[in-house]
Tab-separated table of C-alpha atoms (C1' of nucleotides) in Angstrom:
chain	number	residue	atom	x	y	z
A	1	MET	CA	0.000	0.000	0.000
A	2	LYS	CA	1.321	3.347	-0.828
A	3	PHE	CA	0.348	6.860	-0.731
A	4	THR	CA	1.620	9.851	-2.439
A	5	LEU	CA	2.930	12.795	-0.667
A	6	GLY	CA	3.320	16.188	-2.040
A	7	LEU	CA	5.807	18.826	-1.093
A	8	GLY	CA	5.318	21.777	-3.247
A	9	SER	CA	6.116	20.619	-6.665
A	10	ARG	CA	7.893	17.616	-5.395
A	11	ALA	CA	6.181	14.352	-5.203
A	12	TRP	CA	6.930	12.184	-2.281
A	13	ARG	CA	6.016	8.630	-2.422
A	14	VAL	CA	6.184	6.905	0.828
A	15	SER	CA	5.749	3.315	1.503
A	16	TRP	CA	3.420	2.816	4.309
A	17	GLU	CA	4.825	-0.573	4.900
A	18	ARG	CA	8.120	1.069	5.464
A	19	ALA	CA	6.687	3.259	8.096
A	20	ALA	CA	4.840	0.409	9.610
A	21	ALA	CA	7.867	-1.783	9.523
A	22	ALA	CA	9.908	0.907	11.097
A	23	ALA	CA	7.382	1.141	13.837
A	24	ALA	CA	6.887	-2.554	14.207
A	25	GLY	CA	10.562	-3.135	14.366
A	26	ARG	CA	10.637	-1.150	17.520
A	27	GLY	CA	8.031	-3.004	19.369
A	28	ALA	CA	4.749	-4.521	18.555
A	29	GLY	CA	3.032	-2.365	21.082
A	30	GLY	CA	3.721	0.630	19.023
A	31	ALA	CA	4.927	2.643	21.918
A	32	LEU	CA	8.546	3.259	22.058
A	33	GLY	CA	8.724	3.029	25.755
A	34	GLY	CA	8.907	-0.685	26.054
A	35	GLY	CA	10.008	-2.124	22.830
A	36	ALA	CA	11.998	0.626	21.363
A	37	GLN	CA	15.540	0.001	20.543
A	38	ARG	CA	17.376	3.129	21.008
A	39	VAL	CA	19.993	3.595	18.441
A	40	SER	CA	22.841	4.569	20.559
A	41	SER	CA	26.228	5.457	19.424
A	42	PRO	CA	28.945	7.836	20.339
A	43	ARG	CA	28.144	11.350	19.482
A	44	SER	CA	30.955	11.477	17.039
A	45	GLY	CA	29.284	8.957	14.869
A	46	ARG	CA	25.719	9.485	15.622
A	47	ARG	CA	24.999	11.110	12.386
A	48	GLY	CA	26.046	8.066	10.568
A	49	SER	CA	23.887	5.900	12.679
A	50	ARG	CA	20.715	7.710	12.184
A	51	LEU	CA	17.952	5.329	11.641
A	52	ALA	CA	16.235	7.783	9.461
A	53	ARG	CA	19.144	7.628	7.157
A	54	ALA	CA	19.274	3.919	7.209
A	55	LEU	CA	15.584	3.591	6.643
A	56	PRO	CA	14.495	6.079	4.109
A	57	LEU	CA	11.120	5.650	2.688
A	58	CYS	CA	11.618	4.081	-0.614
A	59	LEU	CA	9.212	2.698	-3.028
A	60	SER	CA	9.869	0.243	-5.680
A	61	ARG	CA	7.821	-0.249	-8.706
A	62	GLY	CA	6.300	-3.320	-7.369
A	63	GLY	CA	4.983	-1.482	-4.429
A	64	GLY	CA	7.280	-3.183	-2.037
A	65	ALA	CA	9.246	-1.050	0.239
A	66	ARG	CA	12.911	-1.337	0.358
A	67	ALA	CA	15.772	0.619	1.615
A	68	LEU	CA	17.973	2.156	-0.890
A	69	PRO	CA	21.448	0.926	-0.255
A	70	ASP	CA	22.958	4.220	-1.017
A	71	CYS	CA	20.823	5.882	1.540
A	72	ALA	CA	23.032	4.678	4.307
A	73	GLY	CA	26.208	5.352	2.604
A	74	PRO	CA	28.987	7.348	4.112
A	75	SER	CA	28.682	10.082	1.618
A	76	PRO	CA	27.835	13.386	3.179
A	77	GLY	CA	24.275	14.176	2.717
A	78	ARG	CA	21.684	11.649	1.974
A	79	PRO	CA	20.462	12.046	-1.526
A	80	SER	CA	17.272	13.891	-1.639
A	81	ALA	CA	14.412	13.187	-3.913
A	82	ARG	CA	15.603	15.838	-6.210
A	83	GLN	CA	18.985	14.335	-6.420
A	84	LEU	CA	17.839	10.976	-7.488
A	85	ALA	CA	18.462	10.284	-11.075
A	86	GLY	CA	17.955	7.480	-13.421
A	87	PRO	CA	15.023	5.745	-14.939
A	88	ARG	CA	13.402	5.166	-11.624
A	89	ALA	CA	14.055	8.534	-10.204
A	90	MET	CA	10.452	9.426	-10.362
A	91	GLU	CA	9.572	6.468	-8.275
A	92	GLN	CA	12.279	6.573	-5.702
A	93	THR	CA	11.256	9.643	-3.931
A	94	TYR	CA	10.844	9.297	-0.262
A	95	GLY	CA	10.482	10.883	3.067
A	96	GLU	CA	11.955	9.641	6.250
A	97	VAL	CA	10.855	7.726	9.246
A	98	ASN	CA	12.074	8.570	12.652
A	99	GLN	CA	12.845	6.173	15.421
A	100	LEU	CA	9.319	6.314	16.642
A	101	GLY	CA	7.934	5.316	13.306
A	102	GLY	CA	6.661	8.725	12.526
A	103	VAL	CA	7.192	10.134	9.128
A	104	PHE	CA	8.784	13.461	8.724
A	105	VAL	CA	10.262	15.540	6.013
A	106	ASN	CA	13.714	16.607	6.850
A	107	GLY	CA	14.065	20.305	6.887
A	108	ARG	CA	10.395	20.946	6.866
A	109	PRO	CA	8.254	21.768	9.826
A	110	LEU	CA	5.725	19.457	11.224
A	111	PRO	CA	2.222	20.139	10.091
A	112	ASN	CA	0.263	22.545	12.112
A	113	ALA	CA	-2.135	19.866	13.072
A	114	ILE	CA	0.598	17.913	14.746
A	115	ARG	CA	1.954	20.975	16.385
A	116	LEU	CA	-1.445	21.839	17.568
A	117	ARG	CA	-1.950	18.350	18.831
A	118	ILE	CA	1.270	18.497	20.742
A	119	VAL	CA	0.222	21.629	22.506
A	120	GLU	CA	-3.200	20.314	23.040
A	121	LEU	CA	-2.017	17.108	24.609
A	122	ALA	CA	0.448	18.965	26.732
A	123	GLN	CA	-2.320	21.113	28.048
A	124	LEU	CA	-4.265	18.040	28.792
A	125	GLY	CA	-1.538	17.139	31.172
A	126	ILE	CA	0.100	14.540	29.048
A	127	ARG	CA	3.794	14.426	29.490
A	128	PRO	CA	6.000	15.381	26.616
A	129	CYS	CA	7.479	11.951	26.502
A	130	ASP	CA	4.047	10.487	26.078
A	131	ILE	CA	3.174	13.023	23.481
A	132	SER	CA	6.301	12.118	21.683
A	133	ARG	CA	5.356	8.508	21.631
A	134	GLN	CA	1.770	9.052	20.786
A	135	LEU	CA	2.383	11.405	17.939
A	136	ARG	CA	5.633	9.795	16.966
A	137	VAL	CA	7.470	12.979	17.037
A	138	SER	CA	10.864	13.155	18.579
A	139	HIS	CA	10.858	14.361	22.101
A	140	GLY	CA	13.234	17.086	21.182
A	141	CYS	CA	10.731	18.365	18.732
A	142	VAL	CA	7.941	18.113	21.237
A	143	SER	CA	10.023	19.951	23.735
A	144	LYS	CA	10.875	22.557	21.214
A	145	ILE	CA	7.340	23.145	20.128
A	146	LEU	CA	6.054	23.300	23.651
A	147	ALA	CA	8.802	25.627	24.671
A	148	ARG	CA	8.047	27.852	21.803
A	149	TYR	CA	4.407	27.805	22.525
A	150	ASN	CA	4.968	28.618	26.140
A	151	GLU	CA	7.213	31.406	25.174
A	152	THR	CA	5.322	32.944	22.347
A	153	GLY	CA	1.886	31.465	22.354
A	154	SER	CA	2.481	30.286	18.863
A	155	ILE	CA	2.415	26.777	17.618
A	156	LEU	CA	3.638	27.666	14.214
A	157	PRO	CA	7.142	27.275	12.968
A	158	GLY	CA	9.237	30.253	12.362
A	159	ALA	CA	9.741	31.824	9.062
A	160	ILE	CA	11.929	29.695	6.944
A	161	GLY	CA	14.298	31.132	4.495
A	162	GLY	CA	14.600	34.604	3.326
A	163	SER	CA	16.223	37.396	5.124
A	164	LYS	CA	15.288	39.567	7.955
A	165	PRO	CA	14.108	42.991	7.011
A	166	ARG	CA	16.841	45.422	7.277
A	167	VAL	CA	16.751	47.790	10.149
A	168	THR	CA	19.079	50.179	8.494
A	169	THR	CA	16.492	51.496	6.169
A	170	PRO	CA	17.198	54.546	4.128
A	171	ASN	CA	15.087	56.514	6.501
A	172	VAL	CA	17.147	55.350	9.432
A	173	VAL	CA	20.324	56.119	7.595
A	174	LYS	CA	19.017	59.527	6.811
A	175	HIS	CA	18.285	60.215	10.427
A	176	ILE	CA	21.634	58.924	11.491
A	177	ARG	CA	23.245	61.200	9.025
A	178	ASP	CA	21.206	64.078	10.277
A	179	TYR	CA	22.205	63.339	13.809
A	180	LYS	CA	25.799	63.087	12.856
A	181	GLN	CA	25.697	66.253	10.883
A	182	GLY	CA	24.021	68.051	13.708
A	183	ASP	CA	26.529	66.793	16.195
A	184	PRO	CA	29.664	65.355	14.641
A	185	GLY	CA	30.820	64.197	18.014
A	186	ILE	CA	27.751	62.193	18.721
A	187	PHE	CA	28.287	58.620	19.774
A	188	ALA	CA	26.659	55.711	18.151
A	189	TRP	CA	24.786	54.868	21.273
A	190	GLU	CA	23.524	58.403	21.418
A	191	ILE	CA	22.289	58.085	17.891
A	192	ARG	CA	20.617	54.921	18.885
A	193	ASP	CA	18.901	56.633	21.749
A	194	ARG	CA	17.789	59.430	19.541
A	195	LEU	CA	16.389	57.072	16.992
A	196	LEU	CA	14.315	55.642	19.728
A	197	ALA	CA	13.410	58.955	21.217
A	198	ASP	CA	12.388	60.405	17.917
A	199	GLY	CA	10.351	57.452	17.020
A	200	VAL	CA	12.397	56.654	13.978
A	201	CYS	CA	12.816	53.196	15.342
A	202	ASP	CA	11.383	51.296	18.158
A	203	LYS	CA	13.173	48.978	20.440
A	204	TYR	CA	12.584	46.093	18.123
A	205	ASN	CA	14.031	47.519	14.985
A	206	VAL	CA	16.509	50.012	16.212
A	207	PRO	CA	19.916	49.297	14.787
A	208	SER	CA	22.567	48.138	17.100
A	209	VAL	CA	25.354	50.407	18.079
A	210	SER	CA	27.671	48.436	15.918
A	211	SER	CA	25.295	48.788	13.018
A	212	ILE	CA	25.144	52.496	13.542
A	213	SER	CA	28.866	52.622	13.666
A	214	ARG	CA	29.020	50.710	10.468
A	215	ILE	CA	26.564	53.062	8.884
A	216	LEU	CA	28.596	55.990	10.010
A	217	ARG	CA	31.679	54.391	8.634
A	218	ASN	CA	30.403	53.013	5.392
A	219	LYS	CA	27.354	54.884	4.338
A	220	ILE	CA	27.873	58.272	5.814
A	221	GLY	CA	31.586	58.404	5.966
A	222	SER	CA	32.722	61.942	5.593
A	223	LEU	CA	29.279	63.341	6.253
A	224	ALA	CA	29.839	65.687	3.414
A	225	GLN	CA	27.483	64.329	0.894
A	226	PRO	CA	24.664	61.930	0.991
A	227	GLY	CA	25.632	58.743	-0.578
A	228	PRO	CA	24.079	57.559	-3.734
A	229	TYR	CA	22.331	54.944	-1.751
A	230	GLU	CA	20.338	57.420	0.194
A	231	ALA	CA	19.895	59.800	-2.657
A	232	SER	CA	18.647	57.294	-5.092
A	233	LYS	CA	16.971	54.661	-3.088
A	234	GLN	CA	15.173	56.413	-0.367
A	235	PRO	CA	11.517	56.056	-0.917
A	236	PRO	CA	9.525	59.226	-1.077
A	237	SER	CA	7.426	58.462	1.891
A	238	GLN	CA	9.247	56.147	4.124
A	239	PRO	CA	7.191	55.226	7.106
A	240	ALA	CA	8.734	56.041	10.362
A	241	LEU	CA	8.442	52.502	11.584
A	242	PRO	CA	8.494	50.439	8.506
A	243	TYR	CA	8.810	47.190	10.325
A	244	ASN	CA	6.727	47.822	13.309
A	245	HIS	CA	4.126	45.492	12.089
A	246	ILE	CA	6.760	42.885	12.087
A	247	TYR	CA	8.720	43.522	15.123
A	248	GLN	CA	5.837	44.303	17.284
A	249	TYR	CA	4.473	41.127	16.188
A	250	PRO	CA	1.574	40.455	18.367
A	251	TYR	CA	-0.492	37.572	19.099
A	252	PRO	CA	-4.029	37.971	20.009
A	253	SER	CA	-5.468	37.522	23.333
A	254	PRO	CA	-7.027	34.147	23.599
A	255	VAL	CA	-10.025	35.691	25.181
A	256	SER	CA	-10.739	37.905	22.277
A	257	PRO	CA	-11.409	35.641	19.405
A	258	THR	CA	-13.464	38.199	17.673
A	259	GLY	CA	-10.495	39.940	16.325
A	260	ALA	CA	-9.002	36.696	15.328
A	261	LYS	CA	-11.991	35.730	13.405
A	262	MET	CA	-11.937	38.853	11.423
A	263	GLY	CA	-8.223	38.980	11.295
A	264	SER	CA	-5.979	38.274	8.472
A	265	HIS	CA	-7.825	36.530	5.906
A	266	PRO	CA	-5.839	36.957	2.765
A	267	GLY	CA	-6.181	40.463	1.703
A	268	VAL	CA	-7.737	41.568	4.884
A	269	PRO	CA	-5.431	43.697	6.903
A	270	GLY	CA	-4.821	42.564	10.360
A	271	THR	CA	-6.095	44.549	13.201
A	272	ALA	CA	-3.995	46.294	15.682
A	273	GLY	CA	-4.512	46.370	19.328
A	274	HIS	CA	-2.571	43.366	20.243
A	275	VAL	CA	0.039	43.030	22.797
A	276	GLY	CA	3.440	43.162	21.295
A	277	ILE	CA	5.907	40.800	22.764
A	278	PRO	CA	9.584	41.288	22.693
A	279	ARG	CA	10.416	38.836	20.057
A	280	SER	CA	12.116	40.371	17.199
A	281	TRP	CA	11.534	38.269	14.253
A	282	PRO	CA	9.742	35.008	13.887
A	283	SER	CA	6.136	34.854	13.226
A	284	ALA	CA	3.790	33.772	15.887
A	285	HIS	CA	0.293	32.592	15.885
A	286	SER	CA	-1.525	31.568	18.896
A	287	VAL	CA	-3.578	28.491	19.010
A	288	SER	CA	-6.650	30.441	19.733
A	289	ASN	CA	-5.690	32.597	16.867
A	290	ILE	CA	-5.765	29.724	14.523
A	291	LEU	CA	-8.884	28.438	15.990
A	292	GLY	CA	-10.489	31.768	15.742
A	293	ILE	CA	-9.751	31.882	12.115
A	294	ARG	CA	-10.910	28.379	11.808
A	295	THR	CA	-14.153	29.317	13.314
A	296	PHE	CA	-14.383	32.151	10.967
A	297	MET	CA	-13.651	29.935	8.087
A	298	GLU	CA	-16.150	27.469	9.246
A	299	GLN	CA	-18.698	30.164	9.452
A	300	THR	CA	-17.928	31.218	5.981
A	301	GLY	CA	-18.030	27.691	4.778
A	302	ALA	CA	-14.512	27.875	3.576
A	303	LEU	CA	-13.618	24.691	5.301
A	304	ALA	CA	-16.045	22.585	3.498
A	305	GLY	CA	-13.297	20.717	1.861
A	306	SER	CA	-12.572	23.110	-0.886
A	307	GLU	CA	-9.113	23.085	-2.119
A	308	GLY	CA	-8.735	26.794	-2.034
A	309	ALA	CA	-6.782	26.938	-5.175
A	310	ALA	CA	-6.301	30.617	-4.695
A	311	TYR	CA	-3.987	29.939	-1.866
A	312	SER	CA	-0.607	28.490	-2.000
A	313	PRO	CA	-0.364	25.002	-0.680
A	314	LYS	CA	2.993	25.818	0.722
A	315	MET	CA	2.952	26.770	4.307
A	316	GLU	CA	5.605	29.343	3.763
A	317	ASP	CA	3.346	31.055	1.375
A	318	TRP	CA	0.879	31.732	4.073
A	319	PRO	CA	1.018	35.285	5.108
A	320	GLY	CA	2.305	35.468	8.545
A	321	VAL	CA	4.138	32.259	8.261
A	322	ASN	CA	6.473	33.262	5.606
A	323	ARG	CA	8.773	36.001	6.455
A	324	THR	CA	8.348	37.354	3.044
A	325	ALA	CA	4.700	37.786	3.479
A	326	PHE	CA	4.817	39.755	6.635
A	327	PRO	CA	4.701	43.182	5.209
A	328	ALA	CA	1.990	42.330	2.775
A	329	SER	CA	-0.223	40.710	5.284
A	330	PRO	CA	0.354	41.241	8.915
A	331	ALA	CA	-1.528	38.127	9.677
A	332	VAL	CA	-1.326	39.020	13.243
A	333	ASN	CA	-4.577	37.451	13.951
A	334	GLY	CA	-3.752	34.086	12.802
A	335	LEU	CA	-3.564	31.767	9.962
A	336	GLU	CA	-5.127	32.258	6.706
A	337	LYS	CA	-6.999	29.688	4.884
A	338	PRO	CA	-4.021	27.710	3.717
A	339	ALA	CA	-2.964	27.185	7.235
A	340	LEU	CA	-6.380	26.049	8.065
A	341	GLU	CA	-6.372	23.739	5.200
A	342	ALA	CA	-3.179	22.359	6.508
A	343	ASP	CA	-4.884	21.440	9.671
A	344	ILE	CA	-7.983	20.265	8.047
A	345	LYS	CA	-6.257	18.229	5.471
A	346	TYR	CA	-3.837	16.695	7.798
A	347	THR	CA	-5.910	13.762	8.615
A	348	GLN	CA	-4.828	11.284	11.122
A	349	SER	CA	-6.160	7.940	11.752
A	350	ALA	CA	-6.801	7.347	15.349
A	351	SER	CA	-6.451	3.702	14.860
A	352	GLY	CA	-3.085	4.172	13.377
A	353	LEU	CA	-1.589	1.604	11.194
A	354	SER	CA	-4.447	-0.716	11.538
A	355	ALA	CA	-6.624	1.760	9.811
A	356	VAL	CA	-4.448	2.666	6.954
A	357	GLY	CA	-7.174	1.946	4.561
A	358	GLY	CA	-9.500	4.263	6.267
A	359	PHE	CA	-6.842	6.821	6.448
A	360	LEU	CA	-6.112	6.615	2.837
A	361	SER	CA	-9.634	7.014	1.946
A	362	ALA	CA	-9.734	10.152	3.906
A	363	CYS	CA	-6.546	11.382	2.485
A	364	ALA	CA	-7.447	11.963	-1.074
A	365	TYR	CA	-5.538	15.130	-1.382
A	366	PRO	CA	-3.772	16.269	-4.413
A	367	ALA	CA	-0.238	15.166	-4.456
A	368	SER	CA	0.766	18.655	-5.279
A	369	ASN	CA	-0.425	19.852	-1.987
A	370	GLN	CA	2.403	20.066	0.373
A	371	HIS	CA	0.262	19.228	3.284
A	372	GLY	CA	-0.250	15.943	1.737
A	373	VAL	CA	3.221	15.283	2.852
A	374	TYR	CA	1.991	15.183	6.302
A	375	SER	CA	-1.405	13.955	5.583
A	376	ALA	CA	-0.011	10.591	4.963
A	377	PRO	CA	2.517	10.371	7.692
A	378	GLY	CA	-0.006	11.838	9.958
A	379	GLY	CA	-1.299	8.443	10.529
A	380	GLY	CA	2.165	7.435	11.266
A	381	TYR	CA	2.385	9.998	13.947
A	382	LEU	CA	-0.315	8.300	15.832
A	383	THR	CA	0.619	5.353	17.778
A	384	PRO	CA	-1.187	2.305	16.641
A	385	GLY	CA	-0.789	0.905	20.038
A	386	PRO	CA	-3.766	-0.161	21.993
A	387	PRO	CA	-4.038	2.331	24.785
A	388	TRP	CA	-4.514	5.292	22.604
A	389	PRO	CA	-7.042	6.540	22.375
A	390	PRO	CA	-8.735	5.046	25.335
A	391	ALA	CA	-11.491	2.771	24.356
A	392	GLN	CA	-13.958	4.451	26.591
A	393	GLY	CA	-13.567	7.780	24.986
A	394	PRO	CA	-13.817	9.148	21.530
A	395	PRO	CA	-10.666	8.984	19.560
A	396	LEU	CA	-8.423	11.913	19.344
A	397	ALA	CA	-8.850	12.086	15.706
A	398	PRO	CA	-11.696	10.121	14.325
A	399	PRO	CA	-10.990	8.735	10.933
A	400	GLY	CA	-11.893	11.278	8.414
A	401	ALA	CA	-12.113	14.014	10.936
A	402	GLY	CA	-8.451	14.543	10.943
A	403	VAL	CA	-6.484	15.962	13.689
A	404	ALA	CA	-7.986	19.289	13.097
A	405	VAL	CA	-9.669	20.251	16.207
A	406	HIS	CA	-12.954	21.853	16.194
A	407	GLY	CA	-12.189	25.438	16.515
A	408	GLY	CA	-14.692	26.284	19.092
A	409	GLU	CA	-13.805	23.426	21.312
A	410	LEU	CA	-10.170	23.965	21.333
A	411	ALA	CA	-10.505	27.660	21.415
A	412	ALA	CA	-12.430	27.298	24.580
A	413	ALA	CA	-9.981	24.830	25.875
A	414	MET	CA	-7.073	26.993	25.001
A	415	ALA	CA	-8.601	30.120	26.311
A	416	PHE	CA	-7.021	29.653	29.636
A	417	LYS	CA	-3.669	29.688	28.018
A	418	HIS	CA	-2.943	33.320	28.198
A	419	PRO	CA	0.196	34.555	26.569
A	420	SER	CA	1.362	35.927	29.837
A	421	ARG	CA	0.856	32.652	31.471
A	422	GLU	CA	3.218	31.858	34.138
A	423	ALA	CA	5.599	29.043	34.219
A	424	ALA	CA	3.435	27.364	36.745
A	425	ASP	CA	0.773	27.093	34.136
A	426	ARG	CA	2.967	25.405	31.684
A	427	LYS	CA	2.501	21.943	32.895
A	428	PRO	CA	0.594	20.370	35.647
A	429	SER	CA	2.838	19.477	38.462
A	430	SER	CA	1.624	15.986	38.184
A	431	PRO	CA	1.358	14.913	34.609
A	432	GLY	CA	-1.033	12.254	35.471
A	433	GLY	CA	-3.027	14.483	37.639
A	434	LYS	CA	-6.164	16.243	36.896
A	435	ALA	CA	-6.254	18.715	34.154
A	436	PRO	CA	-8.382	21.774	34.316
A	437	ASP	CA	-12.009	21.075	33.918
A	438	ALA	CA	-12.075	23.098	30.800
A	439	LEU	CA	-9.694	20.654	29.314
A	440	SER	CA	-11.184	17.515	30.540
A	441	SER	CA	-13.972	17.876	28.099
A	442	LEU	CA	-11.771	18.644	25.216
A	443	HIS	CA	-12.751	16.308	22.462
A	444	GLY	CA	-14.383	14.364	25.144
A	445	LEU	CA	-10.974	12.990	25.734
A	446	PRO	CA	-10.386	11.625	29.149
A	447	ILE	CA	-7.115	12.605	30.540
A	448	PRO	CA	-5.030	9.523	30.610
A	449	ALA	CA	-2.980	8.771	33.572
A	450	SER	CA	0.688	8.695	33.223
A	451	THR	CA	1.839	5.625	31.479
A	452	SER	CA	4.975	5.355	33.453
B	1	DG	C1'	13.041	7.100	32.245
B	2	DG	C1'	12.199	12.048	31.366
B	3	DC	C1'	13.775	16.125	29.457
B	4	DG	C1'	16.695	20.149	28.024
B	5	DT	C1'	20.186	20.916	24.854
B	6	DT	C1'	22.710	20.642	20.667
B	7	DA	C1'	25.090	18.824	16.423
B	8	DC	C1'	23.657	17.668	12.178
B	9	DG	C1'	21.740	17.468	7.527
B	10	DG	C1'	18.200	19.405	5.228
B	11	DT	C1'	14.880	23.197	3.179
B	12	DT	C1'	13.771	27.756	2.061
B	13	DG	C1'	13.880	32.363	0.184
B	14	DA	C1'	16.040	36.963	-0.044
B	15	DA	C1'	20.136	39.130	-1.608
C	1	DT	C1'	19.723	32.356	-13.875
C	2	DG	C1'	22.501	30.404	-10.550
C	3	DT	C1'	24.890	31.024	-6.172
C	4	DT	C1'	25.418	32.440	-1.481
C	5	DC	C1'	23.897	33.155	2.945
C	6	DA	C1'	21.326	32.961	6.958
C	7	DA	C1'	17.297	31.844	8.735
C	8	DC	C1'	14.479	27.834	9.930
C	9	DC	C1'	13.256	22.742	10.453
C	10	DG	C1'	13.103	17.826	13.053
C	11	DT	C1'	15.881	14.101	14.400
C	12	DA	C1'	19.078	11.784	17.156
C	13	DA	C1'	22.018	11.681	20.726
C	14	DC	C1'	24.212	13.376	24.855
C	15	DG	C1'	24.137	14.532	29.617
DNA sequence: GGCGTTACGGTTGAA
DNA sequence: TGTTCAACCGTAACG
């Protein structure tokens, strides 16, 4: 059995048997805890011992999974799908399987649905190690996502690629020059203070002293004449705080979903009035943010399974996710439709490997859709093991329903998670203990006791 | 056994 | 158009 994964224009074919075998090889129970064989090696050689490298997802013509011999070779850098050549290159595209049996795409973020699920389970009081096993995501990743969420309130990955917007805009350079001309003996730190005082920059985009010094040295130099850079490139109406919408990147209050709902649908400018947090660059989107948008989308019927061809299937193309898109769409109120589609489309089978068929039927997404990459492995993220979900409760992700949480439910459940939450709120002191009542009804999921 | 940290190979997109 | 660079990613392993 196979399924096709899509990553942008790349097609990823993944053998489900490979994933299943990778999981089964580490214990029939599915959970790593008991049967997992930890691949242990000295740190110096750990890269060469990566199971993911040894067990790439390969697909032969006959449908049987096999490991490409060259995948485990000593050559630096495992060949990527793009690098494969030959008559069967089109067939031998693959993702990777981690030690837990989960499928991931190296270099690419986990799907939002998984990220959301991680946060959700953590807030249910499930320990990160259990989350890791259940979702088949490495514990480092779980830890990372939770840490990020606790820090920023965002479950989304940071902006990948691109460059940070320059803080030394022509306007800033102009002001620096003015300051220097007005007071040739001014220090860089004084210029910095004046940039702040005059509102040319704020604390998030003010150039560093070293940058100012560099500007003074390189761009302003003798102070005699404005450089061609400033003269020719300065826009006629440079905003005083060109990157404020970036640097004061806010995330909405979980208790005010209204703004989120009406937030940053593509083309709809985001609303202000959020609390800026001192994080300079990466994007952030709160869970409630996403859910708010989801609710909005649900209300508008946009989630009725439409493909939304108008939106890029690439997560980085989502405004607010992609660094590039920040200026065009603040997206401060959450994900746009593509992000929602990512969650919606990322279906997971609660019954895991035993329900591959059902999963596949629910995963009829175009291969060109990147989220299809995760839509398939999504099932792999779920432990096929017996105790999850508990038999007495509804599954975490009913087949066909996907991992996408119902916006209203999770929004309510997440509402307690205020951005300014304290560390004490991060995790229950006793993982197996009671979760807040608001959470205990989330998805109707009973809070499982600690498995250890 | 759980978890924070980090090296590593990979992807991405602006310059 | 192709390359470089610096951001990010998740995994695996260490401690």
